Coordinates of C-alpha atoms in Angstrom, one line a residue:
M485 CA 0.1 -0.1 0.0
R486 CA 1.3 3.6 -0.8
P487 CA 2.1 5.8 2.1
F488 CA -0.7 8.2 2.9
T489 CA -1.9 10.8 5.3
Y490 CA -5.3 10.9 6.7
T491 CA -6.6 14.1 8.9
G492 CA -9.8 13.6 10.7
L493 CA -11.8 17.0 11.4
P494 CA -13.0 17.5 14.8
A495 CA -16.8 17.8 14.8
R496 CA -19.8 16.6 16.9
V497 CA -22.4 15.0 14.9
I498 CA -26.0 14.0 15.8
F499 CA -27.8 11.9 13.3
G500 CA -31.6 10.7 13.2
S501 CA -35.1 11.8 13.4
G502 CA -36.4 14.7 15.6
T503 CA -32.9 15.3 16.7
V504 CA -33.6 19.0 16.6
S505 CA -35.0 18.7 19.9
V506 CA -31.4 18.6 21.3
L507 CA -30.5 22.1 20.1
A508 CA -31.0 23.8 23.2
E509 CA -28.7 21.4 25.1
E510 CA -26.1 21.7 22.3
I511 CA -26.0 25.5 22.7
K512 CA -25.4 25.1 26.4
A513 CA -23.1 22.4 25.9
L514 CA -20.9 25.2 23.6
K515 CA -21.1 27.6 26.6
A516 CA -23.5 30.1 24.8
S517 CA -26.6 31.5 25.7
R518 CA -27.4 33.8 22.7
A519 CA -27.9 32.3 19.5
L520 CA -28.2 34.4 16.2
V521 CA -30.5 32.1 14.1
L522 CA -29.3 32.3 10.1
T523 CA -31.7 31.4 7.2
T524 CA -32.2 32.2 3.5
P525 CA -35.4 34.2 2.9
P526 CA -37.4 31.0 1.8
Q527 CA -36.3 29.3 5.1
A528 CA -37.3 32.0 7.3
P529 CA -40.4 30.0 8.5
Q530 CA -38.4 27.2 9.7
G531 CA -36.0 29.8 11.4
E532 CA -39.0 31.2 13.2
Q533 CA -40.1 28.3 14.6
I534 CA -36.8 27.3 15.9
T535 CA -36.3 30.9 17.3
E536 CA -39.5 30.3 19.3
E537 CA -38.5 27.0 20.6
L538 CA -35.4 28.2 22.0
G539 CA -37.1 31.1 23.7
S540 CA -34.6 33.0 25.6
L541 CA -31.8 31.0 24.0
A542 CA -32.3 32.7 20.5
A543 CA -30.7 36.3 20.2
G544 CA -32.6 37.0 17.1
M545 CA -32.8 36.0 13.3
F546 CA -30.8 36.9 10.1
T547 CA -32.6 35.7 6.8
R548 CA -30.7 37.2 4.3
A549 CA -28.2 34.2 3.4
A550 CA -27.3 34.2 -0.2
M551 CA -25.5 32.0 -2.7
H552 CA -21.7 32.1 -2.8
T553 CA -21.7 34.2 0.4
P554 CA -21.5 37.5 -1.1
V555 CA -19.1 39.8 1.4
A556 CA -21.6 42.6 1.3
V557 CA -24.3 40.3 3.1
T558 CA -21.8 39.0 5.6
E559 CA -20.9 42.6 6.6
E560 CA -24.8 43.2 7.3
A561 CA -24.9 39.8 9.1
M562 CA -22.0 41.0 11.3
K563 CA -23.8 44.3 12.4
A564 CA -26.9 41.9 13.2
Y565 CA -24.6 39.8 15.1
D566 CA -23.1 42.5 17.4
K567 CA -26.5 44.3 17.6
A568 CA -28.3 41.1 19.1
G569 CA -25.4 40.5 21.3
A570 CA -25.0 37.2 20.1
D571 CA -22.4 34.6 21.2
C572 CA -23.0 31.8 18.4
V573 CA -24.7 31.0 15.4
V574 CA -27.5 28.3 14.5
S575 CA -27.6 27.9 10.8
I576 CA -30.7 26.3 9.3
G577 CA -30.3 25.5 5.3
G578 CA -27.8 24.5 2.8
G579 CA -24.7 25.8 1.6
S580 CA -25.7 29.5 1.5
T581 CA -26.8 29.6 5.1
I582 CA -23.9 27.5 6.3
G583 CA -21.3 29.8 4.2
L584 CA -22.9 32.6 6.0
G585 CA -22.5 31.0 9.4
K586 CA -18.8 30.2 8.3
A587 CA -18.1 34.0 7.2
I588 CA -19.1 35.6 10.4
A589 CA -16.9 32.6 12.2
L590 CA -14.0 33.3 10.3
R591 CA -14.5 37.0 11.4
N592 CA -15.0 36.9 15.1
G593 CA -14.5 33.0 15.9
T594 CA -18.3 32.4 16.9
P595 CA -19.1 28.8 17.7
Q596 CA -21.5 27.2 15.0
I597 CA -24.6 24.6 15.3
V598 CA -25.4 23.6 11.9
L599 CA -29.1 21.9 11.0
P600 CA -28.8 20.9 7.2
T601 CA -31.9 21.0 5.3
T602 CA -30.1 19.9 2.1
Y603 CA -27.2 17.5 0.8
A604 CA -24.9 20.2 0.2
G605 CA -22.2 19.1 2.7
S606 CA -20.7 22.2 3.6
E607 CA -21.1 21.5 7.1
M608 CA -18.5 19.2 7.6
T609 CA -15.8 21.1 5.8
S610 CA -13.2 23.8 6.9
I611 CA -13.7 25.3 3.4
I612 CA -15.0 28.6 2.9
G613 CA -16.1 30.3 -0.1
Q614 CA -16.8 34.1 -0.7
T615 CA -17.8 36.2 -3.4
E616 CA -16.9 39.7 -3.9
Q617 CA -16.6 42.1 -7.1
G618 CA -17.8 39.0 -9.4
E619 CA -15.2 36.7 -8.3
K620 CA -15.1 33.9 -5.8
T621 CA -12.2 32.8 -3.6
T622 CA -11.8 29.8 -1.3
Q623 CA -9.9 29.1 1.6
K624 CA -9.3 26.6 4.2
T625 CA -9.3 26.9 7.8
L626 CA -10.5 25.5 11.0
K627 CA -11.9 28.8 12.3
V628 CA -14.7 28.0 9.9
L629 CA -15.5 24.1 10.8
P630 CA -18.8 24.1 12.7
E631 CA -18.5 22.7 16.1
T632 CA -21.8 20.7 16.1
V633 CA -24.0 19.1 13.2
I634 CA -27.3 18.1 13.8
Y635 CA -28.7 15.9 11.2
D636 CA -32.6 15.7 11.4
V637 CA -33.9 13.4 8.7
N638 CA -37.3 15.4 9.1
F639 CA -35.9 18.6 8.0
T640 CA -35.1 16.9 4.5
L641 CA -38.7 15.6 4.1
S642 CA -40.0 18.8 2.4
L643 CA -37.0 19.5 0.0
P644 CA -38.4 19.6 -3.5
V645 CA -37.3 16.7 -5.5
G646 CA -35.6 18.6 -8.0
M647 CA -33.6 20.3 -5.5
S648 CA -33.1 17.0 -3.6
V649 CA -31.5 15.7 -6.9
T650 CA -29.3 18.6 -7.4
S651 CA -28.1 18.7 -4.1
G652 CA -27.7 15.0 -3.8
M653 CA -25.5 15.4 -7.0
N654 CA -23.5 18.1 -5.5
A655 CA -22.6 15.8 -2.5
I656 CA -21.8 12.8 -4.7
A657 CA -19.2 15.1 -6.7
H658 CA -17.4 15.8 -3.2
A659 CA -16.8 12.1 -2.8
V660 CA -15.8 11.5 -6.7
E661 CA -12.9 14.0 -6.4
A662 CA -11.9 12.5 -2.9
L663 CA -11.1 9.3 -5.0
Y664 CA -8.5 11.2 -6.8
A665 CA -7.8 14.3 -5.5
E666 CA -3.8 15.1 -4.2
Q667 CA -4.8 13.9 -0.7
A668 CA -6.5 10.8 -1.6
N669 CA -6.3 8.1 1.1
P670 CA -7.8 4.2 1.9
V671 CA -10.1 5.8 4.5
L672 CA -11.6 8.4 2.4
S673 CA -11.9 6.1 -0.6
L674 CA -13.9 3.9 1.7
M675 CA -16.3 6.7 2.8
A676 CA -16.4 8.1 -1.0
E677 CA -17.7 4.7 -2.1
E678 CA -20.0 4.1 0.5
G679 CA -21.4 7.8 0.1
I680 CA -22.0 7.5 -3.6
S681 CA -23.5 4.3 -3.3
A682 CA -26.0 5.5 -0.7
L683 CA -27.1 8.4 -2.4
F684 CA -26.8 6.8 -5.7
G685 CA -29.7 4.4 -4.6
A686 CA -31.5 6.8 -2.7
L687 CA -32.3 9.6 -5.2
P688 CA -34.7 7.6 -7.5
R689 CA -36.5 6.5 -4.5
I690 CA -36.8 10.0 -3.4
V691 CA -38.3 10.9 -7.1
A692 CA -40.9 8.2 -7.0
S693 CA -41.5 8.8 -3.4
P694 CA -40.5 12.2 -1.9
Q695 CA -41.9 11.5 1.6
D696 CA -40.3 8.2 2.0
P697 CA -38.4 8.3 5.4
D698 CA -35.9 5.6 4.5
A699 CA -34.8 6.9 1.4
R700 CA -34.5 10.4 2.8
S701 CA -32.4 8.7 5.7
D702 CA -29.9 7.1 3.2
A703 CA -29.6 10.3 1.2
L704 CA -28.6 12.1 4.5
Y705 CA -26.3 9.4 5.6
G706 CA -24.7 9.4 2.0
A707 CA -24.5 13.3 2.2
W708 CA -22.6 13.1 5.5
L709 CA -20.1 10.6 4.4
C710 CA -19.5 12.9 1.1
A711 CA -19.1 15.9 3.0
V712 CA -16.6 14.2 5.3
C713 CA -14.6 13.5 1.9
L714 CA -14.6 17.1 1.1
G715 CA -13.7 18.3 4.4
S716 CA -10.9 15.9 4.9
G717 CA -9.8 15.2 1.2
G718 CA -9.3 17.5 -1.6
V719 CA -10.7 18.5 -4.7
A720 CA -9.6 18.9 -8.3
L721 CA -10.9 20.1 -11.9
H722 CA -14.8 19.6 -10.8
H723 CA -14.7 21.9 -7.9
K724 CA -12.5 24.7 -9.8
L725 CA -14.6 24.7 -12.5
C726 CA -17.9 25.1 -10.4
H727 CA -16.3 27.8 -8.4
V728 CA -15.4 29.8 -11.7
L729 CA -18.5 29.3 -13.1
G730 CA -21.0 30.1 -10.0
G731 CA -18.8 32.8 -8.6
S732 CA -18.3 34.7 -12.0
F733 CA -21.6 34.0 -13.7
D734 CA -24.1 33.9 -10.4
L735 CA -25.1 30.6 -11.5
P736 CA -26.9 28.4 -8.8
H737 CA -24.4 26.2 -6.7
A738 CA -26.0 22.8 -6.6
E739 CA -27.3 23.0 -10.3
T740 CA -23.7 24.0 -11.5
H741 CA -22.2 21.0 -9.8
T742 CA -24.9 18.6 -11.4
I743 CA -24.1 19.7 -14.9
V744 CA -20.5 19.7 -14.6
L745 CA -19.7 16.7 -12.8
P746 CA -20.3 14.0 -15.7
H747 CA -18.1 16.2 -17.9
A748 CA -15.3 16.5 -15.3
L749 CA -15.3 12.9 -14.6
A750 CA -15.3 11.9 -18.4
Y751 CA -12.2 14.3 -18.9
N752 CA -10.3 12.5 -15.9
A753 CA -11.3 9.3 -16.4
P754 CA -8.4 7.8 -18.6
A755 CA -6.1 9.0 -15.5
I756 CA -8.1 7.7 -12.7
P757 CA -8.4 3.9 -13.2
D758 CA -8.7 2.9 -9.4
A759 CA -11.0 5.4 -9.0
M760 CA -13.3 4.3 -11.8
T761 CA -13.2 1.0 -10.2
A762 CA -14.8 2.1 -7.3
L763 CA -17.2 4.4 -9.2
K764 CA -18.2 1.6 -11.2
R765 CA -19.0 -0.7 -7.8
A766 CA -20.8 2.3 -6.5
T767 CA -22.9 3.0 -9.4
G768 CA -23.4 -0.7 -10.5
S769 CA -22.6 0.8 -14.2
D770 CA -19.7 0.6 -16.7
D771 CA -20.1 4.3 -17.3
P772 CA -20.3 6.3 -14.0
A773 CA -20.3 9.8 -16.0
G774 CA -23.0 8.7 -18.1
K775 CA -25.2 7.3 -15.1
F776 CA -24.6 10.5 -13.1
F777 CA -26.1 12.5 -16.1
D778 CA -28.8 10.3 -16.7
I779 CA -30.0 10.1 -13.0
A780 CA -29.7 14.0 -13.0
R781 CA -32.1 14.4 -16.0
Q782 CA -34.3 11.7 -14.7
G783 CA -34.9 13.9 -11.5
G784 CA -35.7 17.0 -13.5
A785 CA -32.3 18.4 -12.9
P786 CA -31.5 20.9 -15.9
A787 CA -29.1 19.5 -18.5
G788 CA -27.1 22.4 -19.7
L789 CA -25.4 25.7 -18.2
R790 CA -27.4 27.6 -20.8
D791 CA -30.4 26.4 -19.0
L792 CA -29.1 28.6 -15.9
G793 CA -28.6 31.5 -17.7
M794 CA -25.1 31.5 -18.7
P795 CA -24.4 33.0 -22.1
E796 CA -22.6 31.2 -24.6
S797 CA -20.4 34.1 -25.4
E798 CA -18.7 33.6 -22.0
I799 CA -17.3 30.3 -22.5
D800 CA -14.1 31.5 -23.4
R801 CA -13.8 34.0 -20.3
A802 CA -14.6 30.7 -18.1
V803 CA -11.7 28.8 -19.8
E804 CA -9.4 31.7 -19.0
I805 CA -10.5 32.3 -15.7
A806 CA -10.3 28.5 -15.0
F807 CA -6.5 28.5 -15.7
R808 CA -6.0 31.1 -13.1
N809 CA -4.6 29.3 -9.8
P810 CA -5.6 25.9 -11.1
Y811 CA -6.4 23.3 -8.4
F812 CA -4.6 19.9 -8.5
N813 CA -5.7 17.6 -11.2
P814 CA -4.9 14.0 -12.0
R815 CA -4.9 14.7 -15.7
P816 CA -3.0 17.7 -17.1
L817 CA -5.0 20.6 -17.9
E818 CA -5.3 21.2 -21.8
E819 CA -7.2 24.5 -22.9
A820 CA -8.7 22.9 -25.6
G821 CA -9.9 19.7 -23.5
I822 CA -11.3 22.2 -20.7
R823 CA -12.9 24.2 -23.5
R824 CA -14.9 21.2 -24.8
I825 CA -16.1 20.3 -21.1
I826 CA -17.5 23.7 -20.7
R827 CA -19.1 23.9 -24.1
A828 CA -20.4 20.4 -23.5
A829 CA -21.8 21.4 -20.0
W830 CA -23.2 24.6 -21.5
A831 CA -25.1 22.9 -24.2
G832 CA -26.3 19.8 -22.0
D833 CA -24.7 17.4 -24.1
R834 CA -24.3 13.9 -22.5
P835 CA -20.6 12.9 -22.0
S836 CA -18.8 10.7 -23.9

Protein backbone atom coordinates (compact mmCIF):
# COMPACT_ATOMS: atom_id res chain seq x y z
CA MET A 1 0.00 0.00 0.00
CA ARG A 2 1.24 3.48 -0.82
CA PRO A 3 2.01 5.84 2.09
CA PHE A 4 -0.78 8.27 2.91
CA THR A 5 -1.87 10.93 5.39
CA TYR A 6 -5.37 11.10 6.84
CA THR A 7 -6.54 14.07 8.91
CA GLY A 8 -9.86 13.70 10.68
CA LEU A 9 -11.59 17.00 11.40
CA PRO A 10 -13.06 17.53 14.88
CA ALA A 11 -16.84 17.81 14.80
CA ARG A 12 -19.77 16.59 16.87
CA VAL A 13 -22.43 14.87 14.73
CA ILE A 14 -25.93 13.97 15.87
CA PHE A 15 -27.92 11.93 13.32
CA GLY A 16 -31.52 10.73 13.31
CA SER A 17 -35.15 11.85 13.15
CA GLY A 18 -36.38 14.50 15.58
CA THR A 19 -32.82 15.31 16.65
CA VAL A 20 -33.56 19.04 16.53
CA SER A 21 -34.95 18.50 20.03
CA VAL A 22 -31.39 18.57 21.41
CA LEU A 23 -30.56 21.99 19.95
CA ALA A 24 -30.96 23.91 23.21
CA GLU A 25 -28.75 21.41 25.04
CA GLU A 26 -26.09 21.71 22.35
CA ILE A 27 -26.08 25.51 22.61
CA LYS A 28 -25.52 25.26 26.34
CA ALA A 29 -22.81 22.63 25.83
CA LEU A 30 -20.88 25.22 23.83
CA LYS A 31 -21.11 27.60 26.83
CA ALA A 32 -23.33 29.88 24.76
CA SER A 33 -26.66 31.49 25.60
CA ARG A 34 -27.50 33.93 22.77
CA ALA A 35 -27.87 32.24 19.37
CA LEU A 36 -28.37 34.23 16.18
CA VAL A 37 -30.47 32.02 13.88
CA LEU A 38 -29.44 32.22 10.20
CA THR A 39 -31.57 31.30 7.17
CA THR A 40 -32.27 32.25 3.58
CA PRO A 41 -35.50 34.18 2.86
CA PRO A 42 -37.46 31.06 1.79
CA GLN A 43 -36.45 29.23 4.99
CA ALA A 44 -37.38 32.06 7.32
CA PRO A 45 -40.48 30.17 8.59
CA GLN A 46 -38.25 27.31 9.77
CA GLY A 47 -36.00 29.83 11.44
CA GLU A 48 -38.96 31.47 13.17
CA GLN A 49 -40.11 28.12 14.52
CA ILE A 50 -36.66 27.32 15.89
CA THR A 51 -36.35 30.81 17.36
CA GLU A 52 -39.64 30.42 19.20
CA GLU A 53 -38.67 27.00 20.54
CA LEU A 54 -35.32 28.31 21.78
CA GLY A 55 -36.99 31.11 23.74
CA SER A 56 -34.45 33.11 25.70
CA LEU A 57 -31.58 31.21 24.06
CA ALA A 58 -32.38 32.97 20.75
CA ALA A 59 -30.81 36.37 20.22
CA GLY A 60 -32.70 36.96 16.98
CA MET A 61 -32.74 36.03 13.29
CA PHE A 62 -30.90 37.01 10.13
CA THR A 63 -32.73 35.70 7.07
CA ARG A 64 -30.76 37.13 4.13
CA ALA A 65 -28.16 34.41 3.50
CA ALA A 66 -27.39 34.23 -0.23
CA MET A 67 -25.63 32.01 -2.77
CA HIS A 68 -21.83 32.10 -2.93
CA THR A 69 -21.59 34.02 0.39
CA PRO A 70 -21.39 37.62 -0.87
CA VAL A 71 -19.10 39.70 1.36
CA ALA A 72 -21.68 42.50 1.45
CA VAL A 73 -24.28 40.16 2.99
CA THR A 74 -21.75 38.95 5.56
CA GLU A 75 -21.09 42.53 6.60
CA GLU A 76 -24.84 43.01 7.18
CA ALA A 77 -24.97 39.81 9.21
CA MET A 78 -22.01 40.93 11.34
CA LYS A 79 -23.90 44.09 12.27
CA ALA A 80 -26.96 42.02 13.18
CA TYR A 81 -24.80 39.67 15.28
CA ASP A 82 -23.26 42.53 17.24
CA LYS A 83 -26.57 44.38 17.68
CA ALA A 84 -28.26 41.23 19.03
CA GLY A 85 -25.47 40.54 21.51
CA ALA A 86 -25.13 37.01 20.12
CA ASP A 87 -22.47 34.55 21.24
CA CYS A 88 -23.08 31.74 18.71
CA VAL A 89 -24.91 31.08 15.44
CA VAL A 90 -27.42 28.40 14.45
CA SER A 91 -27.44 27.90 10.68
CA ILE A 92 -30.58 26.27 9.25
CA GLY A 93 -30.38 25.44 5.55
CA GLY A 94 -27.94 24.44 2.84
CA GLY A 95 -24.70 25.84 1.49
CA SER A 96 -25.81 29.48 1.41
CA THR A 97 -26.78 29.63 5.08
CA ILE A 98 -23.93 27.45 6.28
CA GLY A 99 -21.50 29.58 4.28
CA LEU A 100 -22.77 32.71 6.02
CA GLY A 101 -22.30 31.12 9.43
CA LYS A 102 -18.75 30.23 8.46
CA ALA A 103 -18.08 33.76 7.24
CA ILE A 104 -19.18 35.17 10.59
CA ALA A 105 -17.01 32.63 12.44
CA LEU A 106 -14.03 33.54 10.26
CA ARG A 107 -14.33 37.14 11.42
CA ASN A 108 -15.18 36.77 15.10
CA GLY A 109 -14.62 33.11 16.04
CA THR A 110 -18.24 32.47 17.03
CA PRO A 111 -19.25 28.84 17.68
CA GLN A 112 -21.54 27.31 15.05
CA ILE A 113 -24.33 24.76 15.21
CA VAL A 114 -25.68 23.62 11.84
CA LEU A 115 -29.01 21.98 10.96
CA PRO A 116 -28.65 20.97 7.30
CA THR A 117 -31.82 20.89 5.21
CA THR A 118 -30.09 19.81 1.98
CA TYR A 119 -27.31 17.41 1.02
CA ALA A 120 -24.75 20.12 0.21
CA GLY A 121 -22.18 19.07 2.81
CA SER A 122 -20.51 22.36 3.71
CA GLU A 123 -21.22 21.66 7.38
CA MET A 124 -18.44 19.05 7.57
CA THR A 125 -15.67 21.12 6.01
CA SER A 126 -13.16 23.77 6.97
CA ILE A 127 -13.60 25.33 3.52
CA ILE A 128 -15.19 28.70 2.95
CA GLY A 129 -15.92 30.37 -0.37
CA GLN A 130 -16.74 34.06 -0.55
CA THR A 131 -17.72 36.25 -3.49
CA GLU A 132 -16.74 39.86 -4.00
CA GLN A 133 -16.73 41.96 -7.17
CA GLY A 134 -17.78 39.04 -9.33
CA GLU A 135 -15.09 36.54 -8.27
CA LYS A 136 -15.29 33.69 -5.80
CA THR A 137 -12.28 32.83 -3.66
CA THR A 138 -11.89 29.90 -1.29
CA GLN A 139 -9.73 29.10 1.69
CA LYS A 140 -9.35 26.32 4.26
CA THR A 141 -9.14 27.15 7.94
CA LEU A 142 -10.33 25.42 11.10
CA LYS A 143 -11.79 28.77 12.16
CA VAL A 144 -14.85 28.04 10.01
CA LEU A 145 -15.44 24.37 10.89
CA PRO A 146 -18.80 24.09 12.72
CA GLU A 147 -18.57 22.70 16.23
CA THR A 148 -21.83 20.73 16.09
CA VAL A 149 -23.90 19.34 13.23
CA ILE A 150 -27.43 18.09 13.90
CA TYR A 151 -28.69 15.91 11.05
CA ASP A 152 -32.46 15.65 11.39
CA VAL A 153 -34.00 13.59 8.58
CA ASN A 154 -37.33 15.36 9.18
CA PHE A 155 -35.78 18.62 7.98
CA THR A 156 -35.23 17.08 4.53
CA LEU A 157 -38.70 15.60 3.97
CA SER A 158 -40.02 18.82 2.44
CA LEU A 159 -37.01 19.40 0.19
CA PRO A 160 -38.45 19.57 -3.35
CA VAL A 161 -37.58 16.65 -5.61
CA GLY A 162 -35.62 18.75 -8.09
CA MET A 163 -33.57 20.35 -5.34
CA SER A 164 -33.06 16.95 -3.69
CA VAL A 165 -31.56 15.60 -6.92
CA THR A 166 -29.23 18.54 -7.56
CA SER A 167 -28.20 18.75 -3.91
CA GLY A 168 -27.53 15.00 -3.90
CA MET A 169 -25.46 15.22 -7.07
CA ASN A 170 -23.50 18.07 -5.51
CA ALA A 171 -22.73 15.79 -2.57
CA ILE A 172 -21.74 12.93 -4.87
CA ALA A 173 -19.28 15.29 -6.60
CA HIS A 174 -17.46 15.79 -3.28
CA ALA A 175 -16.88 12.06 -2.93
CA VAL A 176 -16.01 11.50 -6.58
CA GLU A 177 -13.12 13.95 -6.39
CA ALA A 178 -11.99 12.57 -3.01
CA LEU A 179 -11.23 9.30 -4.83
CA TYR A 180 -8.51 10.94 -6.92
CA ALA A 181 -7.66 14.23 -5.20
CA GLU A 182 -4.10 14.98 -4.15
CA GLN A 183 -4.94 13.98 -0.54
CA ALA A 184 -6.71 10.74 -1.52
CA ASN A 185 -6.24 7.88 0.94
CA PRO A 186 -7.81 4.48 1.71
CA VAL A 187 -9.95 5.78 4.58
CA LEU A 188 -11.60 8.46 2.50
CA SER A 189 -11.96 6.08 -0.43
CA LEU A 190 -14.08 3.78 1.73
CA MET A 191 -16.27 6.68 2.82
CA ALA A 192 -16.50 8.02 -0.73
CA GLU A 193 -17.65 4.76 -2.26
CA GLU A 194 -20.18 4.15 0.52
CA GLY A 195 -21.48 7.72 0.31
CA ILE A 196 -21.88 7.62 -3.46
CA SER A 197 -23.59 4.23 -3.29
CA ALA A 198 -26.05 5.41 -0.61
CA LEU A 199 -26.99 8.59 -2.47
CA PHE A 200 -27.06 6.96 -5.89
CA GLY A 201 -29.50 4.38 -4.55
CA ALA A 202 -31.62 6.89 -2.62
CA LEU A 203 -32.19 9.59 -5.23
CA PRO A 204 -34.43 7.55 -7.59
CA ARG A 205 -36.49 6.46 -4.59
CA ILE A 206 -36.92 10.09 -3.53
CA VAL A 207 -38.03 10.99 -7.06
CA ALA A 208 -40.62 8.21 -6.91
CA SER A 209 -41.70 8.90 -3.31
CA PRO A 210 -40.45 12.22 -1.88
CA GLN A 211 -41.78 11.55 1.63
CA ASP A 212 -40.14 8.12 1.98
CA PRO A 213 -38.31 8.44 5.32
CA ASP A 214 -36.00 5.51 4.60
CA ALA A 215 -34.90 6.98 1.28
CA ARG A 216 -34.40 10.37 2.91
CA SER A 217 -32.40 8.80 5.73
CA ASP A 218 -30.16 6.93 3.27
CA ALA A 219 -29.63 10.12 1.27
CA LEU A 220 -28.71 12.18 4.34
CA TYR A 221 -26.35 9.44 5.54
CA GLY A 222 -24.69 9.37 2.13
CA ALA A 223 -24.47 13.15 2.08
CA TRP A 224 -22.75 13.15 5.45
CA LEU A 225 -20.11 10.68 4.23
CA CYS A 226 -19.58 12.69 1.05
CA ALA A 227 -19.22 15.85 3.14
CA VAL A 228 -16.55 14.20 5.29
CA CYS A 229 -14.70 13.42 2.07
CA LEU A 230 -14.83 17.05 1.03
CA GLY A 231 -13.73 18.22 4.47
CA SER A 232 -10.83 15.81 4.96
CA GLY A 233 -9.85 15.17 1.35
CA GLY A 234 -9.32 17.52 -1.52
CA VAL A 235 -10.77 18.77 -4.77
CA ALA A 236 -9.69 18.93 -8.39
CA LEU A 237 -10.94 20.10 -11.78
CA HIS A 238 -14.65 19.65 -11.12
CA HIS A 239 -14.70 21.96 -8.12
CA LYS A 240 -12.43 24.50 -9.82
CA LEU A 241 -14.83 24.77 -12.76
CA CYS A 242 -17.85 25.06 -10.46
CA HIS A 243 -16.20 27.80 -8.41
CA VAL A 244 -15.38 29.68 -11.60
CA LEU A 245 -18.84 29.27 -13.11
CA GLY A 246 -20.77 29.94 -9.93
CA GLY A 247 -18.74 32.89 -8.71
CA SER A 248 -18.18 34.60 -12.06
CA PHE A 249 -21.60 34.13 -13.63
CA ASP A 250 -23.77 33.88 -10.50
CA LEU A 251 -25.02 30.39 -11.38
CA PRO A 252 -26.85 28.33 -8.73
CA HIS A 253 -24.43 26.15 -6.80
CA ALA A 254 -26.02 22.68 -6.74
CA GLU A 255 -27.31 22.85 -10.31
CA THR A 256 -23.88 23.87 -11.58
CA HIS A 257 -22.24 20.93 -9.79
CA THR A 258 -24.87 18.58 -11.19
CA ILE A 259 -24.24 19.72 -14.76
CA VAL A 260 -20.43 19.83 -14.61
CA LEU A 261 -19.75 16.56 -12.73
CA PRO A 262 -20.29 14.08 -15.60
CA HIS A 263 -18.12 16.12 -17.97
CA ALA A 264 -15.25 16.67 -15.52
CA LEU A 265 -15.30 12.97 -14.61
CA ALA A 266 -15.24 11.92 -18.28
CA TYR A 267 -12.23 14.18 -18.85
CA ASN A 268 -10.31 12.66 -15.93
CA ALA A 269 -11.42 9.04 -16.43
CA PRO A 270 -8.36 7.88 -18.45
CA ALA A 271 -6.04 9.04 -15.66
CA ILE A 272 -7.90 7.51 -12.67
CA PRO A 273 -8.34 3.74 -13.20
CA ASP A 274 -8.62 2.88 -9.49
CA ALA A 275 -11.19 5.58 -8.86
CA MET A 276 -13.19 4.46 -11.88
CA THR A 277 -13.26 0.90 -10.54
CA ALA A 278 -14.70 2.19 -7.25
CA LEU A 279 -17.24 4.35 -9.10
CA LYS A 280 -18.35 1.41 -11.21
CA ARG A 281 -18.98 -0.58 -8.03
CA ALA A 282 -20.84 2.31 -6.37
CA THR A 283 -23.10 2.95 -9.36
CA GLY A 284 -23.40 -0.59 -10.70
CA SER A 285 -22.49 0.76 -14.13
CA ASP A 286 -19.54 0.61 -16.52
CA ASP A 287 -20.23 4.27 -17.40
CA PRO A 288 -20.44 6.26 -14.13
CA ALA A 289 -20.22 9.65 -15.86
CA GLY A 290 -23.12 8.76 -18.13
CA LYS A 291 -25.14 7.37 -15.22
CA PHE A 292 -24.66 10.59 -13.23
CA PHE A 293 -25.95 12.53 -16.24
CA ASP A 294 -28.92 10.18 -16.63
CA ILE A 295 -30.00 10.16 -12.98
CA ALA A 296 -29.89 13.96 -12.90
CA ARG A 297 -32.04 14.24 -16.01
CA GLN A 298 -34.50 11.62 -14.74
CA GLY A 299 -34.87 13.72 -11.59
CA GLY A 300 -35.69 16.83 -13.61
CA ALA A 301 -32.36 18.61 -13.17
CA PRO A 302 -31.33 21.09 -15.88
CA ALA A 303 -29.09 19.56 -18.53
CA GLY A 304 -26.90 22.50 -19.51
CA LEU A 305 -25.39 25.70 -18.18
CA ARG A 306 -27.39 27.63 -20.76
CA ASP A 307 -30.51 26.50 -18.89
CA LEU A 308 -29.11 28.34 -15.86
CA GLY A 309 -28.65 31.56 -17.81
CA MET A 310 -24.97 31.42 -18.77
CA PRO A 311 -24.42 33.12 -22.16
CA GLU A 312 -22.56 31.13 -24.80
CA SER A 313 -20.36 34.18 -25.37
CA GLU A 314 -18.87 33.72 -21.87
CA ILE A 315 -17.38 30.26 -22.51
CA ASP A 316 -13.97 31.63 -23.50
CA ARG A 317 -13.86 33.86 -20.42
CA ALA A 318 -14.72 30.88 -18.22
CA VAL A 319 -11.82 28.94 -19.74
CA GLU A 320 -9.46 31.84 -19.12
CA ILE A 321 -10.52 32.20 -15.48
CA ALA A 322 -10.24 28.43 -14.92
CA PHE A 323 -6.53 28.59 -15.64
CA ARG A 324 -5.92 31.20 -12.96
CA ASN A 325 -4.62 29.47 -9.83
CA PRO A 326 -5.56 25.98 -11.09
CA TYR A 327 -6.27 23.22 -8.58
CA PHE A 328 -4.47 19.89 -8.54
CA ASN A 329 -5.82 17.50 -11.16
CA PRO A 330 -4.78 13.91 -12.03
CA ARG A 331 -4.89 14.66 -15.76
CA PRO A 332 -2.95 17.68 -17.07
CA LEU A 333 -5.18 20.61 -17.94
CA GLU A 334 -5.33 21.32 -21.66
CA GLU A 335 -7.01 24.49 -22.83
CA ALA A 336 -8.78 22.78 -25.72
CA GLY A 337 -9.99 19.99 -23.44
CA ILE A 338 -11.30 22.38 -20.80
CA ARG A 339 -13.07 24.38 -23.49
CA ARG A 340 -14.73 21.17 -24.72
CA ILE A 341 -15.89 20.38 -21.16
CA ILE A 342 -17.42 23.79 -20.61
CA ARG A 343 -19.02 23.89 -24.06
CA ALA A 344 -20.53 20.41 -23.59
CA ALA A 345 -21.75 21.39 -20.12
CA TRP A 346 -23.20 24.60 -21.55
CA ALA A 347 -25.04 22.74 -24.31
CA GLY A 348 -26.31 19.96 -22.03
CA ASP A 349 -24.72 17.17 -24.06
CA ARG A 350 -24.39 13.69 -22.56
CA PRO A 351 -20.69 13.10 -21.76
CA SER A 352 -18.73 10.78 -24.03
